[in-house]
Short mmCIF file of C-alpha atoms in Angstrom, two decimals:
data_model
loop_
_atom_site.label_atom_id
_atom_site.label_comp_id
_atom_site.label_asym_id
_atom_site.label_seq_id
_atom_site.Cartn_x
_atom_site.Cartn_y
_atom_site.Cartn_z
CA MET A 467 45.05 -26.86 1.49
CA LEU A 468 44.32 -23.26 0.39
CA PRO A 469 41.43 -21.45 2.09
CA ARG A 470 38.17 -21.72 0.19
CA LYS A 471 37.92 -18.13 -1.13
CA ILE A 472 41.60 -18.02 -2.17
CA ALA A 473 41.18 -21.30 -4.09
CA VAL A 474 38.18 -19.91 -5.95
CA LEU A 475 40.04 -16.69 -6.84
CA LEU A 476 43.04 -18.62 -8.12
CA LEU A 477 40.87 -20.85 -10.30
CA VAL A 478 39.10 -17.82 -11.77
CA ALA A 479 42.38 -16.04 -12.35
CA VAL A 480 43.88 -19.01 -14.20
CA PHE A 481 40.84 -19.39 -16.46
CA PHE A 482 40.24 -15.79 -17.39
CA THR A 483 43.63 -14.01 -17.02
CA PRO A 484 46.27 -16.19 -18.76
CA CYS A 485 49.90 -15.08 -18.63
CA ALA A 486 51.35 -13.26 -21.59
CA GLY A 487 54.55 -15.42 -21.68
CA GLU A 488 55.60 -17.95 -24.20
CA LYS A 489 52.80 -19.89 -25.87
CA ALA A 490 54.01 -23.37 -24.84
CA ALA A 491 54.43 -22.39 -21.18
CA ALA A 492 51.01 -20.73 -21.11
CA GLN A 493 49.40 -23.82 -22.65
CA GLU A 494 51.06 -26.10 -20.10
CA GLN A 495 49.90 -23.86 -17.23
CA GLU A 496 46.37 -23.78 -18.67
CA GLU A 497 46.26 -27.59 -19.01
CA LYS A 498 47.21 -27.94 -15.36
CA ALA A 499 44.56 -25.42 -14.30
CA LEU A 500 41.84 -27.04 -16.36
CA ASN A 501 41.91 -30.28 -14.38
CA PHE A 502 38.19 -30.97 -14.14
CA GLN A 503 38.76 -33.33 -11.21
CA GLU A 504 40.19 -30.57 -9.02
CA ILE A 505 37.41 -28.14 -9.88
CA ALA A 506 34.75 -30.84 -9.41
CA ALA A 507 36.23 -31.61 -5.99
CA GLU A 508 36.02 -27.91 -5.04
CA VAL A 509 32.39 -27.76 -6.19
CA GLU A 510 31.47 -31.03 -4.48
CA LYS A 511 33.07 -29.84 -1.25
CA ARG A 512 30.80 -26.75 -1.16
CA LEU A 513 27.51 -28.42 -2.08
CA PRO A 514 26.61 -29.77 1.42
CA ASP A 515 27.32 -26.40 3.07
CA ALA A 516 25.22 -24.60 0.44
CA GLU A 517 22.36 -27.07 0.91
CA GLU A 518 22.40 -26.60 4.68
CA LYS A 519 22.32 -22.81 4.25
CA ILE A 520 19.34 -23.11 1.92
CA LEU A 521 17.56 -25.56 4.25
CA ALA A 522 17.93 -23.10 7.14
CA GLY A 523 16.60 -20.31 4.92
CA VAL A 524 13.59 -22.40 3.86
CA ALA A 525 12.67 -23.01 7.51
CA ALA A 526 13.08 -19.31 8.35
CA VAL A 527 10.87 -18.24 5.44
CA GLU A 528 8.12 -20.59 6.61
CA GLN A 529 8.10 -18.82 9.98
CA LEU A 530 7.74 -15.45 8.22
CA LEU A 531 4.83 -16.67 6.08
CA LYS A 532 3.09 -17.95 9.23
CA SER A 533 3.86 -14.79 11.21
CA SER A 534 1.31 -12.13 12.20
CA LYS A 535 3.94 -9.45 12.80
CA THR A 536 3.39 -5.96 11.39
CA GLU A 537 6.84 -4.41 11.78
CA ALA A 538 8.81 -4.18 8.54
CA ALA A 539 12.06 -4.93 10.36
CA GLN A 540 10.63 -8.23 11.58
CA MET A 541 9.28 -9.25 8.18
CA THR A 542 10.90 -7.75 5.06
CA GLY A 543 13.99 -6.82 7.09
CA LYS A 544 14.27 -10.40 8.31
CA TRP A 545 13.77 -11.63 4.73
CA ASN A 546 16.76 -9.57 3.61
CA GLU A 547 18.85 -11.24 6.31
CA ILE A 548 17.67 -14.69 5.19
CA LEU A 549 18.49 -13.80 1.60
CA GLU A 550 22.05 -12.81 2.44
CA GLN A 551 22.64 -15.73 4.79
CA SER A 552 20.92 -18.51 2.84
CA PHE A 553 19.84 -17.98 -0.77
CA ALA A 554 22.66 -15.57 -1.65
CA SER A 555 25.22 -16.77 0.92
CA PRO A 556 28.98 -16.60 0.26
CA VAL A 557 29.19 -20.33 -0.42
CA LEU A 558 26.51 -20.02 -3.12
CA LYS A 559 28.40 -17.11 -4.65
CA GLU A 560 31.50 -19.32 -4.71
CA LEU A 561 29.52 -22.09 -6.40
CA ALA A 562 28.24 -19.56 -8.94
CA GLN A 563 31.87 -18.75 -9.79
CA LEU A 564 33.08 -22.34 -9.88
CA ARG A 565 30.20 -23.88 -11.87
CA PRO A 566 31.07 -22.25 -15.24
CA LEU A 567 34.73 -23.14 -14.66
CA LEU A 568 33.78 -26.77 -14.13
CA LYS A 569 31.61 -26.72 -17.26
CA LEU A 570 34.49 -25.27 -19.26
CA ALA A 571 36.93 -27.86 -17.89
CA ILE A 572 34.54 -30.73 -18.68
CA ASP A 573 33.95 -29.46 -22.23
CA ARG A 574 37.64 -29.09 -22.84
CA LYS A 575 38.31 -32.58 -21.50
CA ILE A 576 35.70 -34.01 -23.86
CA ASN A 577 37.14 -32.06 -26.80
CA GLU A 578 40.64 -33.24 -25.85
CA GLY A 579 39.45 -36.87 -25.90
CA ILE A 580 37.88 -36.37 -29.31
CA ARG A 581 41.09 -34.79 -30.62
CA ILE A 582 43.28 -37.62 -29.28
CA ALA A 583 40.93 -40.25 -30.72
CA ARG A 584 41.16 -38.62 -34.12
CA GLU A 585 44.94 -38.40 -33.94
CA ASN A 586 45.21 -42.09 -32.99
CA VAL A 587 43.09 -43.34 -35.85
CA GLY A 588 45.16 -46.13 -37.55
CA LYS A 589 47.84 -46.02 -34.89
CA SER A 590 48.61 -48.51 -32.15
CA ALA A 591 46.77 -48.19 -28.87
CA PRO A 592 48.00 -45.18 -26.84
CA PRO A 593 49.62 -45.73 -23.45
CA ALA A 594 47.28 -45.92 -20.47
CA ALA A 595 46.41 -42.61 -18.91
CA ALA A 596 47.98 -41.64 -15.59
CA PRO A 597 45.79 -42.20 -12.51
CA PRO A 598 43.90 -39.20 -11.09
CA ALA A 599 45.83 -36.83 -8.87
CA SER A 600 45.70 -37.37 -5.12
CA GLY A 601 42.61 -35.88 -3.50
CA GLN A 602 40.40 -36.32 -6.54
CA SER A 603 40.57 -40.10 -6.83
CA GLY A 604 37.42 -41.58 -8.23
CA ILE A 605 36.10 -38.38 -9.91
CA THR A 606 35.55 -39.49 -13.45
CA LEU A 607 34.22 -37.32 -16.24
CA SER A 608 30.74 -38.77 -15.68
CA ILE A 609 30.87 -38.00 -11.95
CA ALA A 610 32.11 -34.47 -12.69
CA ARG A 611 29.10 -34.00 -14.97
CA ASP A 612 26.78 -35.12 -12.17
CA ILE A 613 28.45 -32.72 -9.74
CA HIS A 614 28.01 -29.94 -12.30
CA LYS A 615 24.32 -30.79 -12.70
CA ASP A 616 23.83 -30.78 -8.91
CA ALA A 617 25.48 -27.36 -8.61
CA GLU A 618 23.64 -25.95 -11.61
CA GLU A 619 20.25 -27.05 -10.28
CA LEU A 620 20.96 -25.86 -6.74
CA LEU A 621 22.02 -22.44 -8.03
CA GLY A 622 18.96 -22.20 -10.23
CA PHE A 623 16.71 -23.10 -7.33
CA ALA A 624 18.40 -20.56 -5.02
CA GLN A 625 17.80 -17.85 -7.61
CA GLU A 626 14.18 -18.69 -8.42
CA ILE A 627 13.14 -19.22 -4.79
CA GLN A 628 13.99 -15.60 -4.04
CA SER A 629 10.48 -14.79 -5.28
CA ALA A 630 9.48 -15.74 -1.73
CA GLY A 631 10.43 -12.18 -0.80
CA GLU A 632 7.35 -11.03 -2.69
CA ALA A 633 5.21 -13.35 -0.56
CA VAL A 634 6.81 -12.05 2.64
CA ALA A 635 6.05 -8.44 1.64
CA TRP A 636 2.46 -9.41 0.81
CA THR A 637 2.12 -11.20 4.17
CA LEU A 638 3.30 -8.03 5.94
CA LYS A 639 0.71 -6.00 4.05
CA VAL A 640 -2.10 -8.43 4.95
CA ASN A 641 -0.97 -8.53 8.60
CA ARG A 642 -1.11 -4.75 8.82
CA HIS A 643 -4.56 -4.61 7.29
CA ILE A 644 -5.85 -7.33 9.63
CA GLU A 645 -4.40 -5.43 12.59
CA SER A 646 -6.14 -2.24 11.44
CA LEU A 647 -9.46 -4.04 10.98
CA GLU A 648 -9.25 -5.72 14.38
CA PHE A 649 -8.37 -2.42 16.05
CA ASP A 650 -11.46 -0.78 14.54
CA ILE A 651 -13.61 -3.79 15.44
CA GLY A 652 -12.48 -3.54 19.06
CA ASN A 653 -13.42 0.15 19.16
CA ALA A 654 -16.81 -0.34 17.49
CA PRO A 655 -18.96 -0.41 20.68
CA ALA A 656 -17.56 2.89 21.93
CA ARG A 657 -17.73 4.60 18.54
CA VAL A 658 -21.19 3.48 17.51
CA GLY A 659 -22.77 3.45 20.98
CA ALA A 660 -21.79 7.04 21.78
CA TYR A 661 -23.50 8.42 18.67
CA VAL A 662 -26.68 6.41 19.23
CA ASN A 663 -26.99 7.42 22.88
CA ASP A 664 -26.45 11.12 22.09
CA MET A 665 -29.12 11.11 19.38
CA LYS A 666 -31.60 9.32 21.65
CA LEU A 667 -31.18 12.00 24.31
CA MET A 668 -31.45 14.87 21.81
CA SER A 669 -34.49 13.28 20.18
CA ALA A 670 -36.29 13.05 23.54
CA SER A 671 -35.33 16.65 24.44
CA LEU A 672 -36.43 18.01 21.08
CA VAL A 673 -39.79 16.25 21.25
CA ASP A 674 -40.28 17.67 24.77
CA ILE A 675 -39.41 21.23 23.66
CA ARG A 676 -41.83 21.06 20.74
CA ARG A 677 -44.59 19.79 23.00
CA LYS A 678 -44.01 22.49 25.64
CA ALA A 679 -43.72 25.30 23.07
CA ASN A 680 -46.99 24.26 21.42
CA GLN A 681 -48.67 24.04 24.82
CA ALA A 682 -47.41 27.52 25.77
CA MET A 683 -48.74 29.02 22.53
CA GLU A 684 -52.06 27.24 23.03
CA ASP A 685 -52.34 28.50 26.62
CA TYR A 686 -51.52 32.05 25.56
CA SER A 687 -54.10 32.02 22.81
CA LYS A 688 -56.70 30.97 25.34
CA THR A 689 -55.80 33.17 28.29
CA ARG A 690 -54.02 36.06 26.59
CA GLY A 691 -51.46 36.02 29.42
CA SER A 692 -48.23 37.98 29.77
CA LEU A 693 -46.45 38.51 26.45
CA ALA A 694 -43.13 38.96 28.30
CA GLU A 695 -43.52 35.60 30.05
CA LEU A 696 -44.33 33.91 26.77
CA LYS A 697 -41.30 35.52 25.15
CA GLY A 698 -39.07 34.42 28.05
CA GLU A 699 -40.33 30.85 27.84
CA MET A 700 -39.78 30.73 24.09
CA SER A 701 -36.29 32.18 24.53
CA ARG A 702 -35.40 29.41 26.99
CA TYR A 703 -36.59 26.81 24.50
CA LEU A 704 -34.57 28.54 21.77
CA THR A 705 -31.43 28.40 23.91
CA LEU A 706 -31.90 24.67 24.48
CA THR A 707 -32.57 24.17 20.77
CA MET A 708 -29.44 26.09 19.76
CA THR A 709 -27.35 23.90 22.08
CA MET A 710 -28.78 20.79 20.42
CA LYS A 711 -28.16 22.24 16.96
CA TYR A 712 -24.47 22.71 17.69
CA LYS A 713 -24.30 19.18 19.07
CA THR A 714 -25.95 17.72 15.97
CA GLN A 715 -23.66 19.74 13.70
CA ASN A 716 -20.62 18.43 15.53
CA ALA A 717 -22.05 14.91 15.48
CA ALA A 718 -22.71 15.13 11.73
CA VAL A 719 -19.13 16.21 10.97
CA SER A 720 -17.77 13.55 13.31
CA LEU A 721 -19.95 10.84 11.74
CA VAL A 722 -18.91 11.77 8.21
CA ASN A 723 -15.22 11.83 9.19
CA THR A 724 -15.53 8.54 11.08
CA ALA A 725 -17.23 6.86 8.11
CA LYS A 726 -14.57 8.24 5.81
CA TYR A 727 -11.82 6.99 8.14
CA LEU A 728 -13.37 3.53 8.33
CA GLU A 729 -13.63 3.18 4.57
CA PRO A 730 -10.28 1.65 3.53
CA GLU A 731 -8.09 3.81 1.32
CA THR A 732 -7.83 2.74 -2.29
CA GLY A 733 -4.14 1.95 -2.00
CA TYR A 734 -4.60 -0.05 1.20
CA VAL A 735 -7.31 -2.46 0.10
CA ILE A 736 -5.83 -5.86 -0.76
CA PRO A 737 -6.86 -6.69 -4.35
CA ALA A 738 -7.87 -10.23 -5.20
CA THR A 739 -5.34 -10.08 -8.06
CA GLU A 740 -2.58 -10.14 -5.46
CA LEU A 741 -3.99 -13.39 -4.09
CA LYS A 742 -3.84 -14.81 -7.64
CA ARG A 743 -0.15 -14.02 -7.69
CA MET A 744 0.30 -15.75 -4.33
CA GLU A 745 -1.57 -18.79 -5.68
CA VAL A 746 0.86 -18.93 -8.62
CA LEU A 747 3.77 -18.89 -6.19
CA ALA A 748 2.10 -21.57 -4.03
CA ASP A 749 1.69 -23.83 -7.07
CA TYR A 750 5.35 -23.31 -7.85
CA TRP A 751 6.34 -24.20 -4.28
CA LYS A 752 4.22 -27.37 -4.33
CA ASP A 753 5.80 -28.46 -7.63
CA VAL A 754 9.38 -27.64 -6.64
CA LYS A 755 10.41 -31.33 -6.47
CA ASN A 756 9.32 -31.90 -10.07
CA LEU A 757 10.98 -28.70 -11.21
CA TYR A 758 14.23 -29.53 -9.43
CA PRO A 759 14.46 -33.35 -9.26
CA LEU A 760 18.07 -33.27 -7.96
CA LEU A 761 17.12 -31.06 -5.01
CA ARG A 762 17.45 -32.58 -1.55
CA GLN A 763 14.14 -34.02 -0.32
CA ASP A 764 14.13 -32.12 2.98
CA ILE A 765 14.60 -28.81 1.13
CA ALA A 766 11.79 -29.61 -1.32
CA ASP A 767 9.52 -30.69 1.55
CA GLY A 768 10.27 -27.45 3.41
CA VAL A 769 9.34 -25.33 0.39
CA SER A 770 6.14 -27.33 -0.14
CA ARG A 771 5.11 -26.45 3.41
CA TRP A 772 5.02 -22.78 2.39
CA ALA A 773 2.13 -23.34 -0.01
CA PRO A 774 -0.89 -23.25 2.40
CA HIS A 775 0.17 -20.12 4.29
CA PRO A 776 -0.85 -17.34 1.83
CA LYS A 777 -4.32 -18.84 1.42
CA ALA A 778 -4.69 -19.20 5.20
CA LYS A 779 -3.57 -15.59 5.67
CA TRP A 780 -6.12 -14.46 3.07
CA ALA A 781 -8.85 -16.39 4.90
CA ASN A 782 -7.96 -14.57 8.13
CA TYR A 783 -8.13 -11.25 6.29
CA LEU A 784 -11.57 -12.05 4.84
CA GLU A 785 -12.84 -13.11 8.25
CA SER A 786 -11.67 -9.84 9.83
CA LYS A 787 -13.16 -7.86 6.96
CA LYS A 788 -16.48 -9.71 7.32
CA GLU A 789 -16.63 -8.96 11.07
CA PHE A 790 -15.69 -5.33 10.40
CA ASN A 791 -18.51 -4.96 7.87
CA ARG A 792 -20.93 -6.52 10.33
CA VAL A 793 -20.18 -4.24 13.29
CA TYR A 794 -19.93 -1.04 11.23
CA ALA A 795 -22.69 -1.72 8.68
CA PRO A 796 -25.25 0.60 10.39
CA LEU A 797 -22.78 3.48 10.53
CA LEU A 798 -21.38 3.07 7.00
CA GLN A 799 -24.83 2.53 5.45
CA GLY A 800 -26.40 5.51 7.23
CA ASN A 801 -28.83 3.39 9.30
CA LEU A 802 -27.27 4.17 12.66
CA PHE A 803 -30.35 5.95 14.04
CA GLN A 804 -32.95 3.39 13.08
CA GLY A 805 -35.91 3.64 15.48
CA ILE A 806 -34.94 7.06 16.92
CA PRO A 807 -37.77 9.61 16.41
CA LEU A 808 -37.01 12.68 14.25
CA PHE A 809 -33.52 11.39 13.23
CA GLU A 810 -34.44 8.04 11.69
CA GLY A 811 -33.63 7.86 7.97
CA LYS A 812 -31.76 11.18 7.95
CA LYS A 813 -28.39 11.54 6.27
CA TYR A 814 -25.64 12.55 8.67
CA MET A 815 -25.32 16.05 7.21
CA GLU A 816 -29.12 16.47 7.57
CA LEU A 817 -29.17 15.89 11.34
CA SER A 818 -28.85 19.57 12.25
CA GLY A 819 -31.68 20.35 9.81
CA VAL A 820 -34.11 18.52 12.14
CA VAL A 821 -33.20 20.87 14.98
CA LEU A 822 -33.06 23.83 12.61
CA ASP A 823 -36.76 23.45 11.78
CA THR A 824 -37.64 23.89 15.46
CA GLU A 825 -35.19 26.78 15.75
CA MET A 826 -36.79 28.58 12.81
CA THR A 827 -40.25 28.17 14.30
CA LEU A 828 -39.14 29.47 17.70
CA ARG A 829 -37.32 32.45 16.16
CA SER A 830 -40.39 33.31 14.14
CA VAL A 831 -42.57 33.21 17.25
CA ILE A 832 -40.11 35.29 19.26
CA ALA A 833 -39.79 37.81 16.42
CA ALA A 834 -43.54 38.17 16.26
CA ILE A 835 -43.85 38.54 20.02
CA ALA A 836 -41.13 41.23 20.18
CA GLY A 837 -42.70 43.14 17.36
CA GLU A 838 -39.67 42.56 15.10
CA GLU A 839 -42.03 41.47 12.36
CA LYS A 840 -45.82 41.82 12.05
CA ASN A 841 -46.19 38.84 9.86
CA VAL A 842 -44.89 35.61 11.38
CA GLU A 843 -45.16 33.82 8.07
CA ILE A 844 -42.99 36.37 6.28
CA ARG A 845 -40.32 36.01 8.94
CA ARG A 846 -40.53 32.25 8.89
CA SER A 847 -40.39 32.24 5.08
CA SER A 848 -37.30 34.45 5.14
CA LEU A 849 -35.61 32.16 7.64
CA MET A 850 -36.55 29.04 5.71
CA GLN A 851 -35.24 30.60 2.50
CA ASP A 852 -32.04 31.45 4.33
CA ASN A 853 -31.86 27.85 5.49
CA VAL A 854 -32.16 26.61 1.89
CA LEU A 855 -29.53 29.06 0.64
CA THR A 856 -27.20 28.20 3.52
CA ARG A 857 -27.41 24.50 2.69
CA LYS A 858 -26.64 25.23 -0.97
CA GLU A 859 -23.70 27.41 0.04
CA GLN A 860 -22.39 24.72 2.39
CA GLU A 861 -22.72 22.11 -0.33
CA GLU A 862 -20.91 24.28 -2.90
CA ILE A 863 -18.08 25.01 -0.47
CA ARG A 864 -17.80 21.30 0.36
CA LYS A 865 -17.48 20.57 -3.35
CA LEU A 866 -14.84 23.27 -3.80
CA GLU A 867 -12.94 21.92 -0.79
CA ALA A 868 -13.10 18.43 -2.27
CA MET A 869 -11.85 19.69 -5.65
CA TYR A 870 -9.24 22.19 -4.43
CA GLY A 871 -8.56 21.28 -0.82
CA PRO A 872 -5.31 20.00 0.75
CA GLU A 873 -6.43 16.38 0.45
CA ARG A 874 -6.99 16.73 -3.30
CA GLU A 875 -3.65 18.52 -3.60
CA LYS A 876 -1.92 15.74 -1.68
CA SER A 877 -3.59 13.11 -3.87
CA LEU A 878 -2.39 14.82 -7.07
CA GLN A 879 1.11 15.28 -5.62
CA ASN A 880 1.24 11.58 -4.72
CA ALA A 881 0.17 10.77 -8.27
CA VAL A 882 3.07 12.93 -9.55
CA TYR A 883 5.57 11.19 -7.26
CA LYS A 884 4.30 7.68 -8.01
CA ALA A 885 3.64 8.07 -11.75
CA ALA A 886 5.18 5.30 -13.87
CA GLY A 887 6.51 3.56 -10.74
CA GLY A 888 8.10 6.68 -9.21
CA TYR A 889 11.42 6.64 -7.40
CA ALA A 890 11.24 2.89 -6.79
CA LYS A 891 11.08 2.25 -10.55
CA VAL A 892 14.06 4.56 -11.16
CA VAL A 893 16.11 2.72 -8.54
CA GLU A 894 15.09 -0.62 -10.05
CA LEU A 895 16.19 0.44 -13.55
CA GLU A 896 19.44 1.96 -12.27
CA ARG A 897 20.30 -1.23 -10.44
CA PHE A 898 19.54 -3.24 -13.56
CA LEU A 899 21.95 -1.08 -15.57
CA GLU A 900 24.61 -1.25 -12.85
CA ASN A 901 24.36 -5.03 -12.58
CA SER A 902 24.08 -5.74 -16.30
CA ASP A 903 27.25 -7.22 -17.78
CA VAL A 904 25.95 -7.27 -21.35
CA LYS A 905 24.81 -4.08 -23.05
CA ASP A 906 22.31 -5.77 -25.33
CA GLY A 907 18.87 -4.77 -26.55
CA ALA A 908 17.35 -5.20 -23.09
CA TYR A 909 20.04 -2.92 -21.63
CA ALA A 910 19.32 -0.23 -24.23
CA LYS A 911 15.57 -0.50 -23.67
CA VAL A 912 15.99 -0.11 -19.90
CA LYS A 913 18.33 2.82 -20.38
CA GLU A 914 15.82 4.49 -22.69
CA GLU A 915 13.03 3.89 -20.18
CA LEU A 916 15.18 5.36 -17.36
CA ASP A 917 15.98 8.43 -19.45
CA ALA A 918 12.26 9.01 -20.12
CA LEU A 919 11.49 8.71 -16.40
CA MET A 920 14.30 11.07 -15.35
CA LYS A 921 13.12 13.70 -17.87
CA ARG A 922 9.46 13.05 -16.93
CA ARG A 923 8.45 12.15 -20.48
CA HIS A 924 6.55 9.01 -19.57
CA PRO A 925 2.80 9.33 -20.43
CA GLU A 926 1.80 8.66 -16.81
CA GLN A 927 4.22 11.36 -15.59
CA ARG A 928 2.94 13.85 -18.14
CA ALA A 929 -0.66 13.14 -17.23
CA ALA A 930 0.04 13.48 -13.48
CA ASP A 931 2.05 16.70 -13.99
CA SER A 932 -0.70 18.14 -16.19
CA ALA A 933 -3.39 17.34 -13.61
CA LEU A 934 -1.45 19.09 -10.84
CA GLN A 935 -0.66 22.09 -13.06
CA THR A 936 -4.36 22.43 -13.91
CA PHE A 937 -5.20 22.18 -10.19
CA TYR A 938 -2.93 25.13 -9.30
CA LYS A 939 -4.06 27.09 -12.35
CA GLN A 940 -7.74 26.84 -11.36
CA LEU A 941 -7.13 27.30 -7.61
CA PRO A 942 -7.28 31.16 -7.61
CA GLU A 943 -10.70 31.15 -9.27
CA ALA A 944 -11.95 28.61 -6.73
CA GLN A 945 -10.71 30.85 -3.90
CA LYS A 946 -12.50 33.85 -5.42
CA ARG A 947 -15.72 31.85 -5.57
CA VAL A 948 -15.37 30.79 -1.92
CA ASP A 949 -14.75 34.40 -0.85
CA ALA A 950 -17.85 35.53 -2.76
CA ILE A 951 -20.03 32.80 -1.19
CA ILE A 952 -18.87 33.68 2.35
CA ALA A 953 -19.38 37.42 1.74
CA ASP A 954 -22.94 36.97 0.39
CA HIS A 955 -23.77 34.56 3.23
CA GLY A 956 -22.49 36.96 5.91
CA LYS A 957 -24.47 39.91 4.52
CA ARG A 958 -27.70 37.91 4.35
CA LYS A 959 -27.28 36.60 7.90
CA LYS A 960 -26.59 40.09 9.20
CA ASP A 961 -29.76 41.39 7.52
CA LEU A 962 -31.73 38.62 9.28
CA GLY A 963 -30.09 39.33 12.63
CA LEU A 964 -28.28 35.99 12.67
CA GLN A 965 -24.66 35.01 13.10
CA PRO A 966 -22.92 33.77 9.94
CA MET A 967 -22.37 30.01 9.77
CA LEU A 968 -19.78 30.15 6.98
CA LYS A 969 -16.52 31.85 7.86
CA GLU A 970 -13.80 30.06 5.93
CA ALA A 971 -13.04 27.18 3.60
CA LYS A 972 -10.04 24.88 3.60
CA LEU A 973 -8.48 25.23 0.15
CA ALA A 974 -4.89 24.50 -0.79
CA LYS A 975 -2.33 27.29 -0.78
CA GLU A 976 -1.60 28.91 -4.12
CA LYS A 977 1.83 27.96 -5.49
CA GLN A 978 3.73 27.33 -8.69
CA PHE A 979 4.04 23.68 -9.75
CA ASP A 980 7.63 22.49 -10.22
CA THR A 981 8.19 19.09 -11.80
CA LEU A 982 11.93 19.18 -11.07
CA LYS A 983 11.56 17.58 -7.66
CA PRO A 984 14.35 15.47 -6.07
CA ARG A 985 14.00 11.84 -7.11
CA SER A 986 13.35 10.80 -3.50
CA GLN A 987 10.14 12.89 -3.55
CA TRP A 988 8.68 11.23 -6.69
#
């Protein structure tokens, strides 16, 4: 007997590449090749192997849907292996080649019977047909039809069930998000506790400094003691206050960054719409026996067992998200310092302002004592006005950094690369065109869509390109404004005898926008 692949190739060659010899010889050769019994036997011989391959793949997919792994190689990479070994295995590819040949042979046999019946109308009964060839005994036309139906349904199932790859990719995404949530939950005590303890200590120290400074001023007003000693005492309190100010400034920046880090990125949150898609797939899996009634029961049962896993995975995700929201609620909602004097109810960026009030008072007292200003109120007013202006300048720079900083630049660049599906969409369309055997309307539409993407004419691409071009066009003016703010701030601080707080801003680098990027960078 010929090896399996050689037999398939010979059958295909006979059907689709007939010899160019004499017509009678070619017809005789074709009639021999179109023996539906032989083709049915080849198809029937491959069905059990194909079913076993699919059954193994079904079991392997169930393990992936139950898995909590977060490595792509162990999830989507493993799915690709399953696909090649089970749902798109060589034996299934052979069946896909043989099935249309069997259909053609069956149709021709039926047409031949009709033709003979017509020719024998009014004639005596034709001689009995010769028995089936050896090896195909018992394969009647009806049985061949059943074999064809079995193969057709198995191939259809193997194709449709490949949508499980979408569920595997979604499971990997959920697993990664659960892992991230659980990591942050495990670190919550250290993150939250450190901030609370630091603010408690600074609150107690600041209350103590205010009390001692007021007592020193009260004692001086009563006794009219040494002005130098009073100045020295106030200077010590100022030094302690400055240390606390720097700590609160660092804490404020750290708190804002931590809160920003803990808030999931827009592209990483798992939308409920994705669960809807998984529910559609689960319904399909549960109904697979009705959709494919000829499918082996153990295969159908294996697919049905997939159905509960996406919902269970989603429940695990919601549970982790709920616990995450519970442990980080005080930090994310700005209520971390509830019950701590002076800092309770303050926004994170306002923490240093609490210390700054004490600093301004101490500086005003020291300035008055040293004779730097005769009027304490004037000095205090100047410092308070500087404090207001500094906050406004900080806020404006923060806004400019948000609008023209590296993060905004990166976001716009990502939008350019991902517009209209990005590189992945181009690859998808190219593969469609490469694999399309028929250049019909769908082919032309895909080709037109690919051309628009390659020339960046898609509306999403144009919008993304325009946004990034506008960003770079406005960037120089933003930099000029930042330079002006820092210059005015530095001059005012110098006039007040203070060190500038604003020295630089993190804006993107000026550059020319080029849409002709390599496809891999879209």
